[in-house]
Amino acid sequence: MAVRVVIGILEHASVPQYNVECQLINEKLKYISQEEEEEEEMKLVWSPETALQAYVDTVKSCKLAKQSGEAECISAMAGGWNTKLIVEAWLHDGTTTTSIGLAIAARHSGARHVCVVPDERSRLEYVNAMQTSGASVPEVLVGEAKKVMVGLVGVDFLVVDGRRKDFGRVVRVARLGESGAVLVCKNASFRNMAGFRWGKVLDNATHVVRSLMLPVGNGLDIAYVGKNCGVTDSPKSPKSWIRHIDQQSGEEHLFRG
């Protein structure tokens, strides 16, 4: 399954001086993999071969250190889930290593890769940085999230920089795919939202299947979401949903009652 393959990738990439970090990541991933085979809400199809190819190619392209970094982890997830529409909400003065990884993942999965930037200054900076790196430049859309995201239908992999002031709005207005989606907040430790929960920024038609925080880079907050199967207490529904938040890890889980 998907999580177990990512665990294998991380273990393969680890070296002694980074074992502590990789072990923390592995424990998080092993925890959420316990009930993965019983989960019916995520309908995206996982390809371990594509995940590995995206991971390795990203490491080579970015010439990353021999440790688990955010660019290759995000690339492995985007490629492994065989995504068809990858959207990244980029921030001015941000790095482009994640974008390089997403471009590689898009090439392997055949996905459309779109980068959303807030203004023309950001667009010029982003395109120049990508061209300088030699990576493929994705489609770049300029404007406010509410106006730009409405035209992107069927997003199944969304990456948003947690430092963006409109972080919540970007996630809320995203038109996610009917088969579910993977949401990634990079630089999560800088996110200016006290007591953040993914459920607070999603619309009523979308619910969190599971979420986890990885100690990679400045923090990766990842949510697997299901579409059109929201939490409901309707008497017509044969089952209700119970929300549980782990007080130690901060992970949010939904269980059928």
GROMACS .gro file of C-alpha atoms in nm:
model
  257
    1MET     CA    1   0.000   0.000   0.000
    2ALA     CA    2   0.097   0.364  -0.045
    3VAL     CA    3   0.217   0.441   0.306
    4ARG     CA    4   0.429   0.128   0.331
    5VAL     CA    5   0.605   0.210   0.004
    6VAL     CA    6   0.684   0.563   0.122
    7ILE     CA    7   0.823   0.411   0.442
    8GLY     CA    8   1.052   0.194   0.230
    9ILE     CA    9   1.167   0.494   0.028
   10LEU     CA   10   1.249   0.690   0.342
   11GLU     CA   11   1.436   0.399   0.498
   12HIS     CA   12   1.635   0.350   0.179
   13ALA     CA   13   1.726   0.720   0.168
   14SER     CA   14   1.829   0.751   0.532
   15VAL     CA   15   2.188   0.768   0.653
   16PRO     CA   16   2.318   0.746   1.014
   17GLN     CA   17   2.324   1.119   1.091
   18TYR     CA   18   1.959   1.152   0.987
   19ASN     CA   19   1.824   0.830   1.138
   20VAL     CA   20   1.635   1.011   1.416
   21GLU     CA   21   1.444   1.226   1.168
   22CYS     CA   22   1.364   0.932   0.940
   23GLN     CA   23   1.251   0.717   1.232
   24LEU     CA   24   1.007   0.988   1.340
   25ILE     CA   25   0.864   1.003   0.988
   26ASN     CA   26   0.841   0.626   0.964
   27GLU     CA   27   0.655   0.599   1.294
   28LYS     CA   28   0.399   0.855   1.176
   29LEU     CA   29   0.348   0.672   0.847
   30LYS     CA   30   0.326   0.329   1.010
   31TYR     CA   31   0.062   0.461   1.249
   32ILE     CA   32  -0.173   0.578   0.974
   33SER     CA   33  -0.109   0.264   0.766
   34GLN     CA   34  -0.271   0.037   1.025
   35GLU     CA   35  -0.622   0.082   0.886
   36GLU     CA   36  -0.529   0.184   0.533
   37GLU     CA   37  -0.653  -0.133   0.365
   38GLU     CA   38  -0.997  -0.084   0.520
   39GLU     CA   39  -1.028   0.276   0.402
   40GLU     CA   40  -1.280   0.329   0.123
   41GLU     CA   41  -1.289   0.707   0.105
   42MET     CA   42  -0.963   0.760  -0.084
   43LYS     CA   43  -1.016   0.636  -0.439
   44LEU     CA   44  -0.693   0.756  -0.593
   45VAL     CA   45  -0.480   0.468  -0.722
   46TRP     CA   46  -0.132   0.428  -0.576
   47SER     CA   47   0.166   0.328  -0.794
   48PRO     CA   48   0.481   0.239  -0.595
   49GLU     CA   49   0.692   0.231  -0.912
   50THR     CA   50   0.596   0.587  -1.007
   51ALA     CA   51   0.654   0.705  -0.650
   52LEU     CA   52   1.005   0.563  -0.647
   53GLN     CA   53   1.089   0.707  -0.990
   54ALA     CA   54   0.968   1.053  -0.890
   55TYR     CA   55   1.158   1.036  -0.561
   56VAL     CA   56   1.490   0.931  -0.714
   57ASP     CA   57   1.469   1.176  -1.005
   58THR     CA   58   1.392   1.463  -0.767
   59VAL     CA   59   1.693   1.381  -0.551
   60LYS     CA   60   1.913   1.379  -0.860
   61SER     CA   61   1.768   1.696  -1.011
   62CYS     CA   62   1.781   1.901  -0.693
   63LYS     CA   63   2.115   1.752  -0.587
   64LEU     CA   64   1.972   1.719  -0.240
   65ALA     CA   65   2.164   1.604   0.065
   66LYS     CA   66   2.131   1.240   0.166
   67GLN     CA   67   1.842   1.297   0.401
   68SER     CA   68   1.467   1.302   0.381
   69GLY     CA   69   1.367   1.646   0.252
   70GLU     CA   70   1.033   1.794   0.159
   71ALA     CA   71   1.085   1.817  -0.218
   72GLU     CA   72   1.145   1.446  -0.275
   73CYS     CA   73   0.876   1.339  -0.026
   74ILE     CA   74   0.615   1.559  -0.194
   75SER     CA   75   0.728   1.443  -0.537
   76ALA     CA   76   0.696   1.077  -0.435
   77MET     CA   77   0.343   1.134  -0.307
   78ALA     CA   78   0.231   1.334  -0.610
   79GLY     CA   79   0.373   1.078  -0.850
   80GLY     CA   80   0.271   0.775  -0.649
   81TRP     CA   81  -0.095   0.872  -0.629
   82ASN     CA   82  -0.104   0.895  -1.011
   83THR     CA   83  -0.247   1.245  -0.983
   84LYS     CA   84  -0.387   1.418  -1.291
   85LEU     CA   85  -0.408   1.778  -1.171
   86ILE     CA   86  -0.132   1.907  -0.943
   87VAL     CA   87  -0.175   2.262  -0.815
   88GLU     CA   88   0.083   2.455  -0.614
   89ALA     CA   89   0.012   2.787  -0.443
   90TRP     CA   90   0.356   2.947  -0.441
   91LEU     CA   91   0.479   3.237  -0.230
   92HIS     CA   92   0.712   3.521  -0.331
   93ASP     CA   93   1.066   3.465  -0.195
   94GLY     CA   94   0.998   3.093  -0.169
   95THR     CA   95   1.230   2.823  -0.305
   96THR     CA   96   1.147   2.623  -0.617
   97THR     CA   97   1.277   2.281  -0.511
   98THR     CA   98   0.922   2.164  -0.437
   99SER     CA   99   0.812   2.288  -0.780
  100ILE     CA  100   1.095   2.095  -0.942
  101GLY     CA  101   0.981   1.782  -0.761
  102LEU     CA  102   0.620   1.838  -0.866
  103ALA     CA  103   0.726   1.891  -1.228
  104ILE     CA  104   0.908   1.558  -1.215
  105ALA     CA  105   0.607   1.386  -1.056
  106ALA     CA  106   0.380   1.535  -1.324
  107ARG     CA  107   0.605   1.400  -1.596
  108HIS     CA  108   0.590   1.049  -1.452
  109SER     CA  109   0.215   1.047  -1.384
  110GLY     CA  110   0.112   1.246  -1.691
  111ALA     CA  111  -0.048   1.513  -1.473
  112ARG     CA  112  -0.122   1.873  -1.551
  113HIS     CA  113   0.096   2.090  -1.326
  114VAL     CA  114  -0.022   2.441  -1.238
  115CYS     CA  115   0.142   2.700  -1.014
  116VAL     CA  116  -0.072   2.980  -0.869
  117VAL     CA  117   0.103   3.304  -0.773
  118PRO     CA  118  -0.051   3.621  -0.623
  119ASP     CA  119   0.098   3.885  -0.854
  120GLU     CA  120   0.312   3.956  -1.161
  121ARG     CA  121   0.624   4.012  -0.953
  122SER     CA  122   0.591   3.661  -0.810
  123ARG     CA  123   0.532   3.516  -1.157
  124LEU     CA  124   0.852   3.667  -1.295
  125GLU     CA  125   1.055   3.551  -0.996
  126TYR     CA  126   0.910   3.201  -1.013
  127VAL     CA  127   0.954   3.152  -1.389
  128ASN     CA  128   1.310   3.286  -1.377
  129ALA     CA  129   1.403   3.052  -1.091
  130MET     CA  130   1.254   2.749  -1.267
  131GLN     CA  131   1.427   2.830  -1.595
  132THR     CA  132   1.758   2.882  -1.416
  133SER     CA  133   1.726   2.538  -1.256
  134GLY     CA  134   1.663   2.379  -1.594
  135ALA     CA  135   1.331   2.234  -1.480
  136SER     CA  136   1.012   2.230  -1.683
  137VAL     CA  137   0.809   2.544  -1.616
  138PRO     CA  138   0.445   2.456  -1.539
  139GLU     CA  139   0.140   2.662  -1.622
  140VAL     CA  140   0.153   2.977  -1.411
  141LEU     CA  141  -0.172   3.152  -1.316
  142VAL     CA  142  -0.167   3.498  -1.159
  143GLY     CA  143  -0.432   3.644  -0.931
  144GLU     CA  144  -0.634   3.605  -0.614
  145ALA     CA  145  -0.702   3.248  -0.513
  146LYS     CA  146  -1.080   3.291  -0.524
  147LYS     CA  147  -1.065   3.397  -0.889
  148VAL     CA  148  -0.790   3.166  -1.012
  149MET     CA  149  -0.878   2.840  -0.836
  150VAL     CA  150  -1.237   2.839  -0.964
  151GLY     CA  151  -1.111   2.750  -1.310
  152LEU     CA  152  -0.912   2.449  -1.189
  153VAL     CA  153  -1.158   2.162  -1.165
  154GLY     CA  154  -1.065   1.818  -1.034
  155VAL     CA  155  -0.758   1.903  -0.825
  156ASP     CA  156  -0.627   1.581  -0.671
  157PHE     CA  157  -0.296   1.709  -0.532
  158LEU     CA  158  -0.270   2.054  -0.376
  159VAL     CA  159   0.042   2.209  -0.221
  160VAL     CA  160   0.009   2.540  -0.038
  161ASP     CA  161   0.285   2.735   0.136
  162GLY     CA  162   0.177   2.780   0.497
  163ARG     CA  163   0.323   3.131   0.502
  164ARG     CA  164   0.063   3.258   0.256
  165LYS     CA  165  -0.185   3.493   0.422
  166ASP     CA  166  -0.463   3.345   0.209
  167PHE     CA  167  -0.372   2.984   0.294
  168GLY     CA  168  -0.719   2.898   0.425
  169ARG     CA  169  -0.893   3.061   0.131
  170VAL     CA  170  -0.682   2.873  -0.124
  171VAL     CA  171  -0.777   2.539   0.032
  172ARG     CA  172  -1.143   2.632   0.078
  173VAL     CA  173  -1.205   2.739  -0.282
  174ALA     CA  174  -1.009   2.453  -0.442
  175ARG     CA  175  -1.235   2.239  -0.660
  176LEU     CA  176  -1.115   1.896  -0.555
  177GLY     CA  177  -1.153   1.577  -0.756
  178GLU     CA  178  -1.444   1.339  -0.698
  179SER     CA  179  -1.201   1.057  -0.617
  180GLY     CA  180  -1.056   1.249  -0.326
  181ALA     CA  181  -0.737   1.450  -0.297
  182VAL     CA  182  -0.412   1.491  -0.110
  183LEU     CA  183  -0.357   1.831   0.052
  184VAL     CA  184  -0.008   1.939   0.157
  185CYS     CA  185   0.087   2.242   0.364
  186LYS     CA  186   0.461   2.310   0.341
  187ASN     CA  187   0.630   2.540   0.593
  188ALA     CA  188   0.356   2.435   0.832
  189SER     CA  189   0.549   2.558   1.136
  190PHE     CA  190   0.514   2.914   1.003
  191ARG     CA  191   0.141   2.887   0.945
  192ASN     CA  192  -0.029   3.183   1.109
  193MET     CA  193  -0.344   2.997   1.215
  194ALA     CA  194  -0.369   2.910   1.585
  195GLY     CA  195  -0.528   2.573   1.657
  196PHE     CA  196  -0.534   2.484   1.287
  197ARG     CA  197  -0.742   2.187   1.174
  198TRP     CA  198  -0.794   2.089   0.811
  199GLY     CA  199  -1.164   2.050   0.873
  200LYS     CA  200  -1.192   2.421   0.950
  201VAL     CA  201  -1.082   2.526   0.601
  202LEU     CA  202  -1.268   2.265   0.394
  203ASP     CA  203  -1.618   2.306   0.254
  204ASN     CA  204  -1.911   2.098   0.379
  205ALA     CA  205  -1.886   1.854   0.088
  206THR     CA  206  -1.534   1.747   0.184
  207HIS     CA  207  -1.408   1.568   0.493
  208VAL     CA  208  -1.071   1.462   0.628
  209VAL     CA  209  -1.003   1.089   0.602
  210ARG     CA  210  -0.676   1.120   0.793
  211SER     CA  211  -0.401   1.372   0.847
  212LEU     CA  212  -0.046   1.376   0.977
  213MET     CA  213   0.242   1.612   1.040
  214LEU     CA  214   0.590   1.516   0.920
  215PRO     CA  215   0.908   1.671   1.067
  216VAL     CA  216   1.047   1.745   0.721
  217GLY     CA  217   1.185   2.086   0.628
  218ASN     CA  218   0.980   2.344   0.817
  219GLY     CA  219   0.701   2.093   0.866
  220LEU     CA  220   0.474   1.910   0.622
  221ASP     CA  221   0.108   1.891   0.722
  222ILE     CA  222  -0.064   1.635   0.498
  223ALA     CA  223  -0.435   1.557   0.472
  224TYR     CA  224  -0.608   1.283   0.275
  225VAL     CA  225  -0.962   1.399   0.201
  226GLY     CA  226  -1.275   1.241   0.062
  227LYS     CA  227  -1.522   1.424  -0.160
  228ASN     CA  228  -1.901   1.427  -0.122
  229CYS     CA  229  -1.894   1.195   0.179
  230GLY     CA  230  -1.902   1.459   0.448
  231VAL     CA  231  -1.967   1.418   0.817
  232THR     CA  232  -2.338   1.393   0.874
  233ASP     CA  233  -2.580   1.332   1.157
  234SER     CA  234  -2.883   1.292   0.931
  235PRO     CA  235  -3.131   1.028   1.054
  236LYS     CA  236  -3.138   0.890   0.700
  237SER     CA  237  -2.772   0.803   0.717
  238PRO     CA  238  -2.706   0.444   0.832
  239LYS     CA  239  -2.381   0.549   0.997
  240SER     CA  240  -2.253   0.865   1.159
  241TRP     CA  241  -1.899   0.994   1.182
  242ILE     CA  242  -1.702   1.037   1.502
  243ARG     CA  243  -1.415   1.287   1.505
  244HIS     CA  244  -1.112   1.220   1.724
  245ILE     CA  245  -0.803   1.439   1.767
  246ASP     CA  246  -0.492   1.282   1.917
  247GLN     CA  247  -0.383   1.526   2.189
  248GLN     CA  248  -0.016   1.425   2.166
  249SER     CA  249   0.040   1.414   1.790
  250GLY     CA  250  -0.232   1.659   1.685
  251GLU     CA  251  -0.353   1.412   1.422
  252GLU     CA  252  -0.718   1.423   1.326
  253HIS     CA  253  -0.912   1.102   1.253
  254LEU     CA  254  -1.267   1.017   1.150
  255PHE     CA  255  -1.433   0.689   1.240
  256ARG     CA  256  -1.767   0.544   1.136
  257GLY     CA  257  -2.000   0.515   1.434
   0.00000   0.00000   0.00000
